[in-house]
Structures are given as structure tokens and as C-alpha cells.
Amino acid sequence: VQTCALLISQSKNTLIYLLHHSNREQANSNWKSFNEDPSWKEVLLNSRANGPLISKPPERIYLKPMDFSPLN
């Protein structure tokens, strides 16, 4: 997994986090492993101590790099 960018929108209520995976299967496997990680589960639980941080579940959008991208 390679972090490509971390962006915050002008509205200040949207976080965009771009990750690079070799393929969609790897992406799904990585997200599954991340969500099952005991350390992440603890952080998630603690982050909700005073209520949820987000109003709806995160959205996943899969992008393909353009031909000129260094990711190819």
C-alpha cells in the first residue's frame, strides 16, 4: 500500500485519502486486514467515546491511473 495524497476539501468536512494498491483484490484484502487489526479496533472504539466522528460510513472509490502516471 502506498499513500498517494491526503486532501481536505474547502468545506472542511470532507477528508480524501488516496491509497495505491496493485489491484482491486489487493485493495480489498488490505482493507479487510486493516479493519480486523486489533490495534485499529481499539483506536476506533476510543475515537467514539464522545460520539461518532463521522456521520456516515466512508465511501470507497476506485480510480485508475492515466497512461502518463508514475503509478503505471
PDB file of C-alpha atoms in Angstrom:
ATOM      1  CA  VAL A   1       0.000   0.000   0.000  1.00  0.00           C
ATOM      2  CA  GLN A   2       1.314   3.402  -0.934  1.00  0.00           C
ATOM      3  CA  THR A   3      -0.208   6.652   0.348  1.00  0.00           C
ATOM      4  CA  CYS A   4      -0.568   8.992  -2.610  1.00  0.00           C
ATOM      5  CA  ALA A   5      -2.262  12.006  -1.044  1.00  0.00           C
ATOM      6  CA  LEU A   6      -4.235  13.315   1.897  1.00  0.00           C
ATOM      7  CA  LEU A   7      -6.606  16.138   0.979  1.00  0.00           C
ATOM      8  CA  ILE A   8      -9.137  18.192   2.935  1.00  0.00           C
ATOM      9  CA  SER A   9     -11.903  19.876   0.983  1.00  0.00           C
ATOM     10  CA  GLN A  10     -12.714  23.581   1.149  1.00  0.00           C
ATOM     11  CA  SER A  11     -15.890  22.740   3.076  1.00  0.00           C
ATOM     12  CA  LYS A  12     -13.704  21.440   5.949  1.00  0.00           C
ATOM     13  CA  ASN A  13     -15.932  18.420   6.458  1.00  0.00           C
ATOM     14  CA  THR A  14     -14.507  16.110   3.816  1.00  0.00           C
ATOM     15  CA  LEU A  15     -11.285  14.144   4.044  1.00  0.00           C
ATOM     16  CA  ILE A  16      -9.946  12.499   0.891  1.00  0.00           C
ATOM     17  CA  TYR A  17      -7.294   9.856   1.422  1.00  0.00           C
ATOM     18  CA  LEU A  18      -5.727   8.330  -1.697  1.00  0.00           C
ATOM     19  CA  LEU A  19      -4.002   4.952  -1.489  1.00  0.00           C
ATOM     20  CA  HIS A  20      -2.328   2.957  -4.230  1.00  0.00           C
ATOM     21  CA  HIS A  21      -2.818  -0.821  -4.406  1.00  0.00           C
ATOM     22  CA  SER A  22      -1.564  -3.127  -7.168  1.00  0.00           C
ATOM     23  CA  ASN A  23      -5.109  -4.221  -7.989  1.00  0.00           C
ATOM     24  CA  ARG A  24      -8.632  -4.256  -6.579  1.00  0.00           C
ATOM     25  CA  GLU A  25      -8.206  -7.690  -4.987  1.00  0.00           C
ATOM     26  CA  GLN A  26      -5.186  -6.424  -3.076  1.00  0.00           C
ATOM     27  CA  ALA A  27      -7.122  -3.314  -2.045  1.00  0.00           C
ATOM     28  CA  ASN A  28      -9.996  -5.396  -0.690  1.00  0.00           C
ATOM     29  CA  SER A  29      -7.598  -7.697   1.139  1.00  0.00           C
ATOM     30  CA  ASN A  30      -5.713  -4.729   2.630  1.00  0.00           C
ATOM     31  CA  TRP A  31      -8.928  -3.063   3.842  1.00  0.00           C
ATOM     32  CA  LYS A  32     -10.119  -6.346   5.351  1.00  0.00           C
ATOM     33  CA  SER A  33      -6.818  -6.783   7.210  1.00  0.00           C
ATOM     34  CA  PHE A  34      -6.888  -3.177   8.388  1.00  0.00           C
ATOM     35  CA  ASN A  35     -10.453  -3.445   9.718  1.00  0.00           C
ATOM     36  CA  GLU A  36      -9.607  -6.684  11.554  1.00  0.00           C
ATOM     37  CA  ASP A  37      -6.430  -5.315  13.170  1.00  0.00           C
ATOM     38  CA  PRO A  38      -6.791  -5.309  16.998  1.00  0.00           C
ATOM     39  CA  SER A  39      -4.889  -2.016  17.333  1.00  0.00           C
ATOM     40  CA  TRP A  40      -7.212  -0.312  14.841  1.00  0.00           C
ATOM     41  CA  LYS A  41     -10.281  -1.709  16.630  1.00  0.00           C
ATOM     42  CA  GLU A  42      -9.052  -0.181  19.889  1.00  0.00           C
ATOM     43  CA  VAL A  43      -8.361   3.210  18.278  1.00  0.00           C
ATOM     44  CA  LEU A  44     -11.770   3.151  16.600  1.00  0.00           C
ATOM     45  CA  LEU A  45     -13.544   2.329  19.855  1.00  0.00           C
ATOM     46  CA  ASN A  46     -11.677   5.078  21.734  1.00  0.00           C
ATOM     47  CA  SER A  47     -12.404   7.618  18.987  1.00  0.00           C
ATOM     48  CA  ARG A  48     -16.132   7.057  19.522  1.00  0.00           C
ATOM     49  CA  ALA A  49     -16.028   7.670  23.289  1.00  0.00           C
ATOM     50  CA  ASN A  50     -17.709  11.078  22.903  1.00  0.00           C
ATOM     51  CA  GLY A  51     -19.854  10.142  19.926  1.00  0.00           C
ATOM     52  CA  PRO A  52     -19.123   9.252  16.320  1.00  0.00           C
ATOM     53  CA  LEU A  53     -16.551  11.255  14.372  1.00  0.00           C
ATOM     54  CA  ILE A  54     -18.300  10.734  11.047  1.00  0.00           C
ATOM     55  CA  SER A  55     -21.978  10.950  10.127  1.00  0.00           C
ATOM     56  CA  LYS A  56     -21.938   8.145   7.548  1.00  0.00           C
ATOM     57  CA  PRO A  57     -19.638   5.270   6.586  1.00  0.00           C
ATOM     58  CA  PRO A  58     -16.600   6.134   4.443  1.00  0.00           C
ATOM     59  CA  GLU A  59     -17.050   5.845   0.698  1.00  0.00           C
ATOM     60  CA  ARG A  60     -14.580   3.853  -1.401  1.00  0.00           C
ATOM     61  CA  ILE A  61     -13.977   4.950  -4.963  1.00  0.00           C
ATOM     62  CA  TYR A  62     -11.556   3.034  -7.159  1.00  0.00           C
ATOM     63  CA  LEU A  63      -9.541   5.082  -9.640  1.00  0.00           C
ATOM     64  CA  LYS A  64      -7.261   4.033 -12.474  1.00  0.00           C
ATOM     65  CA  PRO A  65      -4.053   5.982 -13.186  1.00  0.00           C
ATOM     66  CA  MET A  66      -3.714   7.709 -16.544  1.00  0.00           C
ATOM     67  CA  ASP A  67      -1.146   6.414 -19.026  1.00  0.00           C
ATOM     68  CA  PHE A  68       1.341   9.157 -18.071  1.00  0.00           C
ATOM     69  CA  SER A  69       1.064   8.464 -14.321  1.00  0.00           C
ATOM     70  CA  PRO A  70       4.207   7.317 -12.478  1.00  0.00           C
ATOM     71  CA  LEU A  71       1.957   4.680 -10.821  1.00  0.00           C
ATOM     72  CA  ASN A  72       1.926   2.706 -14.080  1.00  0.00           C
TER      73      ASN A  72
END
